[in-house]
Amino acid sequence: MSSLSKAGMYTLGDRAVNRMGYGAMQLAGPQVFGPPKDHAGALAVLREAVAAGVNHIDTSDFYGPHVTNRIIREALGPYPKDLTIVTKVGAVRGDDASWLPALEPHQLEQAVHDNLRNLGVDVLDVVNLRLMGDIHAPAEGSIEAQFATLAALREKGLIRHLGLSNATLTQVKEAQAIAPVVCVQNQYNLVQRADDAMIDALNGMRIAYVPFFPLGGFSPLQSDALNAVAAKLGATPMQVALAWLLQRSPNILLIPGTSSVGHLRENLAAADLVLTADVRAELETI
C-alpha cells in the first residue's frame, strides 16, 4: 500500500484517485514555454510519481505548448489502468509565451483533439474548461456556449468527464445544468482563501475541488507562523501547507508540481503529516 493512501481517495466521476496527485506544468521550459532544460529529468519525475502511487496527473496541451503532454506520453505510455489524466482547454500560447483565451467552439474542439493526439489516447479522462476571467481569479459571466461544446464532445465519446477551472459557484451551477461537473480547479492555498464557501458547497455536491498554486505558485508562500509550525513538526513549510489543504476538506485533491524528484518525494510525504486541531487553529490565523 502506498503511503499516499493515508490521505484517502476521492472520485472524479467514475474514477477513484488518491487525493495527493501531481501537476505537470513545471515539466515545460521557463514560463511554461518550450522544452524542459532536462528532458530525462522530466521523464524521471513522472515515473517516480506513478511508482509512488500517484494516479491523478494534471496537465494541458497549452503547457509548452504540447510539451508536457508529449513528455507524459513518453514517460508513462501505455498508461496504467488506474491512472487518471486531467487536462484543460480554453487557452493557447502566443509566440511570445503569452496566454491567450481560446474559448470559441472550434478552438475548444481543436484543443480536445490536440490533447487526444499528444497524450496518445482515444478518450480523455477529464477535461476542465479553463475560464480566463482575471487569469488567477474568476469573473462572472455565462459559460453555456463553451460548456455545451465540451458536453457535445463528451456525448461523442471523446471525453469521459468534465470540470471547470477559474470558475464561480454560479458558473458551476450553470454547467451542472448542461452536463455533470466532476471537479473545479481554482486558486486556493493557506493564504488565498476566497473560495472557502465554494469548497464547502462543492463538498455537499460531491464535486472535487483542486487548488491550483497550492503552495503560492510563482510567489511561494512565506510566513513566520508557517515556518514556526513546520519547525515544531520537523517538516518543511510546504509540507505543512499541503497537509493543511488535505485536512481542510475531504473533497480537496492536490496537484503540486515540480521538475525535481527530490522535491516530488518531499511533496508526497505531506500525505503522512497529521496536523492536530491546535496546529490547524494556529495555521488558520495566517
mmCIF file of C-alpha atoms in Angstrom:
data_model
loop_
_atom_site.group_PDB
_atom_site.id
_atom_site.type_symbol
_atom_site.label_atom_id
_atom_site.label_comp_id
_atom_site.label_asym_id
_atom_site.label_seq_id
_atom_site.Cartn_x
_atom_site.Cartn_y
_atom_site.Cartn_z
ATOM 1 C CA MET A 1 0.000 0.000 0.000
ATOM 2 C CA SER A 2 1.338 3.414 -0.961
ATOM 3 C CA SER A 3 1.745 5.977 1.823
ATOM 4 C CA LEU A 4 -0.376 8.279 -0.345
ATOM 5 C CA SER A 5 -3.386 6.185 0.596
ATOM 6 C CA LYS A 6 -3.160 7.643 4.126
ATOM 7 C CA ALA A 7 -4.657 10.851 2.702
ATOM 8 C CA GLY A 8 -7.585 8.866 1.337
ATOM 9 C CA MET A 9 -9.180 8.773 -2.091
ATOM 10 C CA TYR A 10 -11.896 10.722 -3.862
ATOM 11 C CA THR A 11 -13.831 10.192 -7.055
ATOM 12 C CA LEU A 12 -13.642 12.106 -10.307
ATOM 13 C CA GLY A 13 -16.818 10.813 -11.924
ATOM 14 C CA ASP A 14 -16.273 7.049 -12.014
ATOM 15 C CA ARG A 15 -12.513 7.355 -11.412
ATOM 16 C CA ALA A 16 -11.155 6.865 -7.879
ATOM 17 C CA VAL A 17 -7.907 8.776 -7.306
ATOM 18 C CA ASN A 18 -5.505 9.300 -4.427
ATOM 19 C CA ARG A 19 -6.011 12.785 -3.016
ATOM 20 C CA MET A 20 -2.315 13.584 -3.470
ATOM 21 C CA GLY A 21 -1.652 13.896 -7.200
ATOM 22 C CA TYR A 22 0.862 15.637 -9.446
ATOM 23 C CA GLY A 23 0.697 18.741 -11.654
ATOM 24 C CA ALA A 24 2.808 18.600 -14.822
ATOM 25 C CA MET A 25 3.035 22.331 -15.577
ATOM 26 C CA GLN A 26 6.637 22.680 -14.386
ATOM 27 C CA LEU A 27 7.850 19.990 -16.795
ATOM 28 C CA ALA A 28 7.883 22.533 -19.639
ATOM 29 C CA GLY A 29 10.592 25.180 -20.013
ATOM 30 C CA PRO A 30 10.797 28.603 -18.309
ATOM 31 C CA GLN A 31 7.418 30.436 -18.263
ATOM 32 C CA VAL A 32 5.812 27.047 -19.053
ATOM 33 C CA PHE A 33 7.109 27.567 -22.598
ATOM 34 C CA GLY A 34 9.318 25.415 -24.766
ATOM 35 C CA PRO A 35 11.076 22.170 -23.855
ATOM 36 C CA PRO A 36 12.439 21.371 -20.389
ATOM 37 C CA LYS A 37 16.091 22.035 -19.597
ATOM 38 C CA ASP A 38 16.388 18.397 -18.502
ATOM 39 C CA HIS A 39 14.268 16.052 -20.618
ATOM 40 C CA ALA A 40 15.482 12.876 -18.876
ATOM 41 C CA GLY A 41 14.793 14.518 -15.513
ATOM 42 C CA ALA A 42 11.209 15.292 -16.571
ATOM 43 C CA LEU A 43 10.634 11.650 -17.527
ATOM 44 C CA ALA A 44 12.129 10.533 -14.205
ATOM 45 C CA VAL A 45 9.792 12.754 -12.151
ATOM 46 C CA LEU A 46 6.685 11.346 -13.855
ATOM 47 C CA ARG A 47 7.834 7.757 -13.469
ATOM 48 C CA GLU A 48 8.727 8.320 -9.814
ATOM 49 C CA ALA A 49 5.307 9.893 -9.161
ATOM 50 C CA VAL A 50 3.428 6.897 -10.589
ATOM 51 C CA ALA A 51 5.757 4.432 -8.817
ATOM 52 C CA ALA A 52 4.956 6.236 -5.533
ATOM 53 C CA GLY A 53 1.217 5.755 -6.045
ATOM 54 C CA VAL A 54 0.167 8.952 -7.820
ATOM 55 C CA ASN A 55 -2.795 8.116 -10.072
ATOM 56 C CA HIS A 56 -4.053 11.654 -10.813
ATOM 57 C CA ILE A 57 -1.916 13.802 -13.120
ATOM 58 C CA ASP A 58 -2.941 17.299 -14.168
ATOM 59 C CA THR A 59 -1.762 18.719 -17.499
ATOM 60 C CA SER A 60 -2.773 20.790 -20.520
ATOM 61 C CA ASP A 61 -1.766 20.905 -24.137
ATOM 62 C CA PHE A 62 -1.077 24.638 -23.738
ATOM 63 C CA TYR A 63 1.787 23.834 -21.358
ATOM 64 C CA GLY A 64 4.739 24.205 -23.677
ATOM 65 C CA PRO A 65 2.555 24.209 -25.811
ATOM 66 C CA HIS A 66 2.287 20.447 -26.489
ATOM 67 C CA VAL A 67 5.414 19.783 -24.405
ATOM 68 C CA THR A 68 4.088 18.303 -21.166
ATOM 69 C CA ASN A 69 1.535 16.038 -22.857
ATOM 70 C CA ARG A 70 4.217 14.551 -25.111
ATOM 71 C CA ILE A 71 6.521 14.021 -22.115
ATOM 72 C CA ILE A 72 3.690 12.320 -20.189
ATOM 73 C CA ARG A 73 3.073 10.007 -23.147
ATOM 74 C CA GLU A 74 6.777 9.199 -23.498
ATOM 75 C CA ALA A 75 7.250 8.597 -19.762
ATOM 76 C CA LEU A 76 4.101 6.673 -18.947
ATOM 77 C CA GLY A 77 2.530 5.219 -22.094
ATOM 78 C CA PRO A 78 0.933 2.739 -22.325
ATOM 79 C CA TYR A 79 -0.769 4.176 -19.260
ATOM 80 C CA PRO A 80 -1.520 2.231 -16.055
ATOM 81 C CA LYS A 81 -5.222 1.322 -15.908
ATOM 82 C CA ASP A 82 -5.805 3.280 -12.705
ATOM 83 C CA LEU A 83 -4.121 6.491 -13.941
ATOM 84 C CA THR A 84 -6.458 9.457 -14.427
ATOM 85 C CA ILE A 85 -5.085 12.279 -16.574
ATOM 86 C CA VAL A 86 -6.934 15.580 -16.242
ATOM 87 C CA THR A 87 -6.356 18.224 -18.888
ATOM 88 C CA LYS A 88 -7.734 21.689 -19.555
ATOM 89 C CA VAL A 89 -8.765 23.698 -22.602
ATOM 90 C CA GLY A 90 -9.630 27.347 -23.136
ATOM 91 C CA ALA A 91 -6.280 28.998 -23.888
ATOM 92 C CA VAL A 92 -3.447 28.960 -26.410
ATOM 93 C CA ARG A 93 0.073 30.366 -26.264
ATOM 94 C CA GLY A 94 1.361 33.279 -28.270
ATOM 95 C CA ASP A 95 4.823 33.148 -29.853
ATOM 96 C CA ASP A 96 5.971 35.457 -27.020
ATOM 97 C CA ALA A 97 4.797 32.907 -24.374
ATOM 98 C CA SER A 98 1.642 34.960 -23.669
ATOM 99 C CA TRP A 99 -1.565 33.197 -22.560
ATOM 100 C CA LEU A 100 -4.434 33.940 -24.933
ATOM 101 C CA PRO A 101 -8.106 32.990 -24.487
ATOM 102 C CA ALA A 102 -9.279 30.297 -26.930
ATOM 103 C CA LEU A 103 -12.909 29.761 -25.983
ATOM 104 C CA GLU A 104 -14.677 29.699 -29.338
ATOM 105 C CA PRO A 105 -16.352 26.332 -30.082
ATOM 106 C CA HIS A 106 -13.927 25.499 -32.909
ATOM 107 C CA GLN A 107 -10.953 26.353 -30.654
ATOM 108 C CA LEU A 108 -12.234 24.125 -27.846
ATOM 109 C CA GLU A 109 -12.783 21.268 -30.276
ATOM 110 C CA GLN A 110 -9.290 21.733 -31.704
ATOM 111 C CA ALA A 111 -7.824 21.710 -28.190
ATOM 112 C CA VAL A 112 -9.587 18.435 -27.334
ATOM 113 C CA HIS A 113 -8.151 16.826 -30.474
ATOM 114 C CA ASP A 114 -4.674 18.218 -29.702
ATOM 115 C CA ASN A 115 -4.835 16.674 -26.215
ATOM 116 C CA LEU A 116 -6.021 13.322 -27.603
ATOM 117 C CA ARG A 117 -3.210 13.244 -30.147
ATOM 118 C CA ASN A 118 -0.369 14.394 -27.900
ATOM 119 C CA LEU A 119 -1.371 12.202 -24.945
ATOM 120 C CA GLY A 120 -1.897 9.288 -27.353
ATOM 121 C CA VAL A 121 -5.377 8.329 -26.136
ATOM 122 C CA ASP A 122 -8.771 7.727 -27.747
ATOM 123 C CA VAL A 123 -10.701 9.353 -24.906
ATOM 124 C CA LEU A 124 -9.712 11.997 -22.349
ATOM 125 C CA ASP A 125 -10.447 11.076 -18.712
ATOM 126 C CA VAL A 126 -11.364 14.606 -17.564
ATOM 127 C CA VAL A 127 -11.359 17.925 -19.429
ATOM 128 C CA ASN A 128 -11.582 21.198 -17.500
ATOM 129 C CA LEU A 129 -12.911 24.296 -19.221
ATOM 130 C CA ARG A 130 -10.332 26.933 -18.232
ATOM 131 C CA LEU A 131 -12.097 30.288 -17.968
ATOM 132 C CA MET A 132 -9.748 33.223 -18.365
ATOM 133 C CA GLY A 133 -11.536 35.767 -16.146
ATOM 134 C CA ASP A 134 -8.830 37.696 -14.332
ATOM 135 C CA ILE A 135 -6.243 34.920 -15.099
ATOM 136 C CA HIS A 136 -5.936 33.802 -11.446
ATOM 137 C CA ALA A 137 -9.365 34.911 -10.211
ATOM 138 C CA PRO A 138 -12.747 34.043 -11.701
ATOM 139 C CA ALA A 139 -15.165 36.552 -13.186
ATOM 140 C CA GLU A 140 -18.913 36.082 -13.528
ATOM 141 C CA GLY A 141 -20.453 35.541 -16.957
ATOM 142 C CA SER A 142 -22.328 32.841 -18.822
ATOM 143 C CA ILE A 143 -20.305 29.812 -19.906
ATOM 144 C CA GLU A 144 -23.205 27.995 -21.541
ATOM 145 C CA ALA A 145 -21.872 28.039 -25.119
ATOM 146 C CA GLN A 146 -18.392 26.847 -24.127
ATOM 147 C CA PHE A 147 -19.529 24.121 -21.738
ATOM 148 C CA ALA A 148 -22.169 22.893 -24.180
ATOM 149 C CA THR A 149 -19.411 22.467 -26.794
ATOM 150 C CA LEU A 150 -17.463 20.196 -24.436
ATOM 151 C CA ALA A 151 -20.634 18.376 -23.382
ATOM 152 C CA ALA A 152 -21.264 17.557 -27.070
ATOM 153 C CA LEU A 153 -17.734 16.111 -27.382
ATOM 154 C CA ARG A 154 -18.440 14.069 -24.253
ATOM 155 C CA GLU A 155 -21.598 12.733 -25.897
ATOM 156 C CA LYS A 156 -19.434 11.732 -28.879
ATOM 157 C CA GLY A 157 -17.247 9.665 -26.556
ATOM 158 C CA LEU A 158 -14.086 11.810 -26.779
ATOM 159 C CA ILE A 159 -14.253 12.873 -23.099
ATOM 160 C CA ARG A 160 -15.337 10.867 -20.040
ATOM 161 C CA HIS A 161 -15.863 13.684 -17.541
ATOM 162 C CA LEU A 162 -15.969 17.478 -17.437
ATOM 163 C CA GLY A 163 -14.757 20.076 -14.965
ATOM 164 C CA LEU A 164 -14.169 23.814 -14.685
ATOM 165 C CA SER A 165 -11.131 25.929 -13.857
ATOM 166 C CA ASN A 166 -11.126 29.526 -12.589
ATOM 167 C CA ALA A 167 -14.891 29.419 -12.120
ATOM 168 C CA THR A 168 -17.505 30.870 -9.778
ATOM 169 C CA LEU A 169 -20.157 28.818 -7.996
ATOM 170 C CA THR A 170 -22.802 30.386 -10.271
ATOM 171 C CA GLN A 171 -20.885 29.079 -13.297
ATOM 172 C CA VAL A 172 -20.582 25.624 -11.716
ATOM 173 C CA LYS A 173 -24.351 25.513 -11.308
ATOM 174 C CA GLU A 174 -24.878 26.737 -14.885
ATOM 175 C CA ALA A 175 -22.550 23.998 -16.163
ATOM 176 C CA GLN A 176 -24.196 21.314 -13.979
ATOM 177 C CA ALA A 177 -27.485 22.012 -15.758
ATOM 178 C CA ILE A 178 -25.770 21.071 -19.064
ATOM 179 C CA ALA A 179 -23.637 18.069 -18.035
ATOM 180 C CA PRO A 180 -22.179 16.690 -14.769
ATOM 181 C CA VAL A 181 -19.229 18.621 -13.311
ATOM 182 C CA VAL A 182 -16.739 16.348 -11.504
ATOM 183 C CA CYS A 183 -14.148 18.920 -10.384
ATOM 184 C CA VAL A 184 -13.395 22.616 -10.029
ATOM 185 C CA GLN A 185 -9.824 23.884 -10.210
ATOM 186 C CA ASN A 186 -9.345 27.357 -8.702
ATOM 187 C CA GLN A 187 -6.589 29.244 -6.923
ATOM 188 C CA TYR A 188 -6.595 28.406 -3.215
ATOM 189 C CA ASN A 189 -3.996 27.926 -0.507
ATOM 190 C CA LEU A 190 -3.292 28.718 3.119
ATOM 191 C CA VAL A 191 -3.247 32.480 2.476
ATOM 192 C CA GLN A 192 -5.538 32.822 -0.571
ATOM 193 C CA ARG A 193 -8.861 31.629 0.741
ATOM 194 C CA ALA A 194 -11.551 33.412 -1.249
ATOM 195 C CA ASP A 195 -13.073 30.025 -2.144
ATOM 196 C CA ASP A 196 -13.744 28.825 1.433
ATOM 197 C CA ALA A 197 -17.528 28.868 0.942
ATOM 198 C CA MET A 198 -17.257 27.277 -2.514
ATOM 199 C CA ILE A 199 -15.202 24.349 -1.218
ATOM 200 C CA ASP A 200 -17.876 23.570 1.365
ATOM 201 C CA ALA A 201 -20.679 23.925 -1.207
ATOM 202 C CA LEU A 202 -18.883 21.604 -3.655
ATOM 203 C CA ASN A 203 -18.260 19.088 -0.877
ATOM 204 C CA GLY A 204 -22.009 18.950 -0.376
ATOM 205 C CA MET A 205 -22.433 18.378 -4.136
ATOM 206 C CA ARG A 206 -19.764 15.600 -4.187
ATOM 207 C CA ILE A 207 -17.614 17.648 -6.569
ATOM 208 C CA ALA A 208 -13.820 17.594 -6.160
ATOM 209 C CA TYR A 209 -12.008 20.877 -5.535
ATOM 210 C CA VAL A 210 -8.473 21.017 -6.919
ATOM 211 C CA PRO A 211 -6.457 24.069 -5.789
ATOM 212 C CA PHE A 212 -4.013 25.448 -8.313
ATOM 213 C CA PHE A 213 -0.972 27.184 -6.841
ATOM 214 C CA PRO A 214 -1.463 25.181 -3.576
ATOM 215 C CA LEU A 215 1.946 26.486 -2.470
ATOM 216 C CA GLY A 216 1.504 30.040 -3.756
ATOM 217 C CA GLY A 217 2.569 29.446 -7.371
ATOM 218 C CA PHE A 218 5.108 31.864 -8.794
ATOM 219 C CA SER A 219 5.329 33.607 -5.370
ATOM 220 C CA PRO A 220 5.819 30.752 -2.876
ATOM 221 C CA LEU A 221 4.075 31.017 0.488
ATOM 222 C CA GLN A 222 6.169 32.828 3.091
ATOM 223 C CA SER A 223 5.079 33.175 6.687
ATOM 224 C CA ASP A 224 6.897 33.201 10.008
ATOM 225 C CA ALA A 225 3.941 31.407 11.619
ATOM 226 C CA LEU A 226 4.045 28.670 8.955
ATOM 227 C CA ASN A 227 7.815 28.313 9.406
ATOM 228 C CA ALA A 228 7.381 28.026 13.184
ATOM 229 C CA VAL A 229 4.734 25.299 12.887
ATOM 230 C CA ALA A 230 6.890 23.390 10.391
ATOM 231 C CA ALA A 231 9.924 23.565 12.676
ATOM 232 C CA LYS A 232 7.857 22.171 15.569
ATOM 233 C CA LEU A 233 6.623 19.278 13.428
ATOM 234 C CA GLY A 234 10.006 18.507 11.854
ATOM 235 C CA ALA A 235 8.531 19.151 8.402
ATOM 236 C CA THR A 236 9.040 21.737 5.681
ATOM 237 C CA PRO A 237 6.699 24.753 5.452
ATOM 238 C CA MET A 238 5.468 23.470 2.077
ATOM 239 C CA GLN A 239 4.646 20.029 3.554
ATOM 240 C CA VAL A 240 2.616 21.727 6.281
ATOM 241 C CA ALA A 241 0.782 23.876 3.718
ATOM 242 C CA LEU A 242 -0.109 20.763 1.684
ATOM 243 C CA ALA A 243 -1.171 18.809 4.782
ATOM 244 C CA TRP A 244 -3.398 21.721 5.820
ATOM 245 C CA LEU A 245 -5.145 21.558 2.439
ATOM 246 C CA LEU A 246 -5.666 17.789 2.699
ATOM 247 C CA GLN A 247 -7.231 18.254 6.136
ATOM 248 C CA ARG A 248 -9.254 21.336 5.127
ATOM 249 C CA SER A 249 -11.968 19.298 3.354
ATOM 250 C CA PRO A 250 -12.281 15.698 2.108
ATOM 251 C CA ASN A 251 -13.104 16.818 -1.452
ATOM 252 C CA ILE A 252 -9.783 18.650 -1.909
ATOM 253 C CA LEU A 253 -7.382 16.944 -4.337
ATOM 254 C CA LEU A 254 -3.794 18.190 -4.527
ATOM 255 C CA ILE A 255 -1.655 18.517 -7.655
ATOM 256 C CA PRO A 256 1.610 20.171 -6.516
ATOM 257 C CA GLY A 257 4.069 20.388 -9.388
ATOM 258 C CA THR A 258 7.832 20.095 -9.565
ATOM 259 C CA SER A 259 10.557 19.143 -12.018
ATOM 260 C CA SER A 260 12.730 17.586 -9.289
ATOM 261 C CA VAL A 261 12.466 14.005 -7.990
ATOM 262 C CA GLY A 262 13.680 15.102 -4.542
ATOM 263 C CA HIS A 263 11.062 17.842 -4.316
ATOM 264 C CA LEU A 264 8.391 15.429 -5.574
ATOM 265 C CA ARG A 265 9.183 12.997 -2.724
ATOM 266 C CA GLU A 266 9.037 15.866 -0.239
ATOM 267 C CA ASN A 267 5.599 16.944 -1.543
ATOM 268 C CA LEU A 268 4.204 13.400 -1.479
ATOM 269 C CA ALA A 269 5.409 12.916 2.104
ATOM 270 C CA ALA A 270 2.913 15.614 3.147
ATOM 271 C CA ALA A 271 0.244 12.892 2.860
ATOM 272 C CA ASP A 272 1.772 11.321 6.008
ATOM 273 C CA LEU A 273 1.634 14.519 8.068
ATOM 274 C CA VAL A 274 -1.186 14.754 10.605
ATOM 275 C CA LEU A 275 -1.991 18.209 11.962
ATOM 276 C CA THR A 276 -3.638 18.425 15.396
ATOM 277 C CA ALA A 277 -6.608 20.725 15.997
ATOM 278 C CA ASP A 278 -4.272 23.141 17.826
ATOM 279 C CA VAL A 279 -1.867 23.287 14.905
ATOM 280 C CA ARG A 280 -4.712 23.807 12.430
ATOM 281 C CA ALA A 281 -6.072 26.635 14.587
ATOM 282 C CA GLU A 282 -2.622 28.234 14.572
ATOM 283 C CA LEU A 283 -2.429 27.956 10.775
ATOM 284 C CA GLU A 284 -5.945 29.407 10.375
ATOM 285 C CA THR A 285 -4.624 32.730 11.712
ATOM 286 C CA ILE A 286 -2.142 33.152 8.840
#
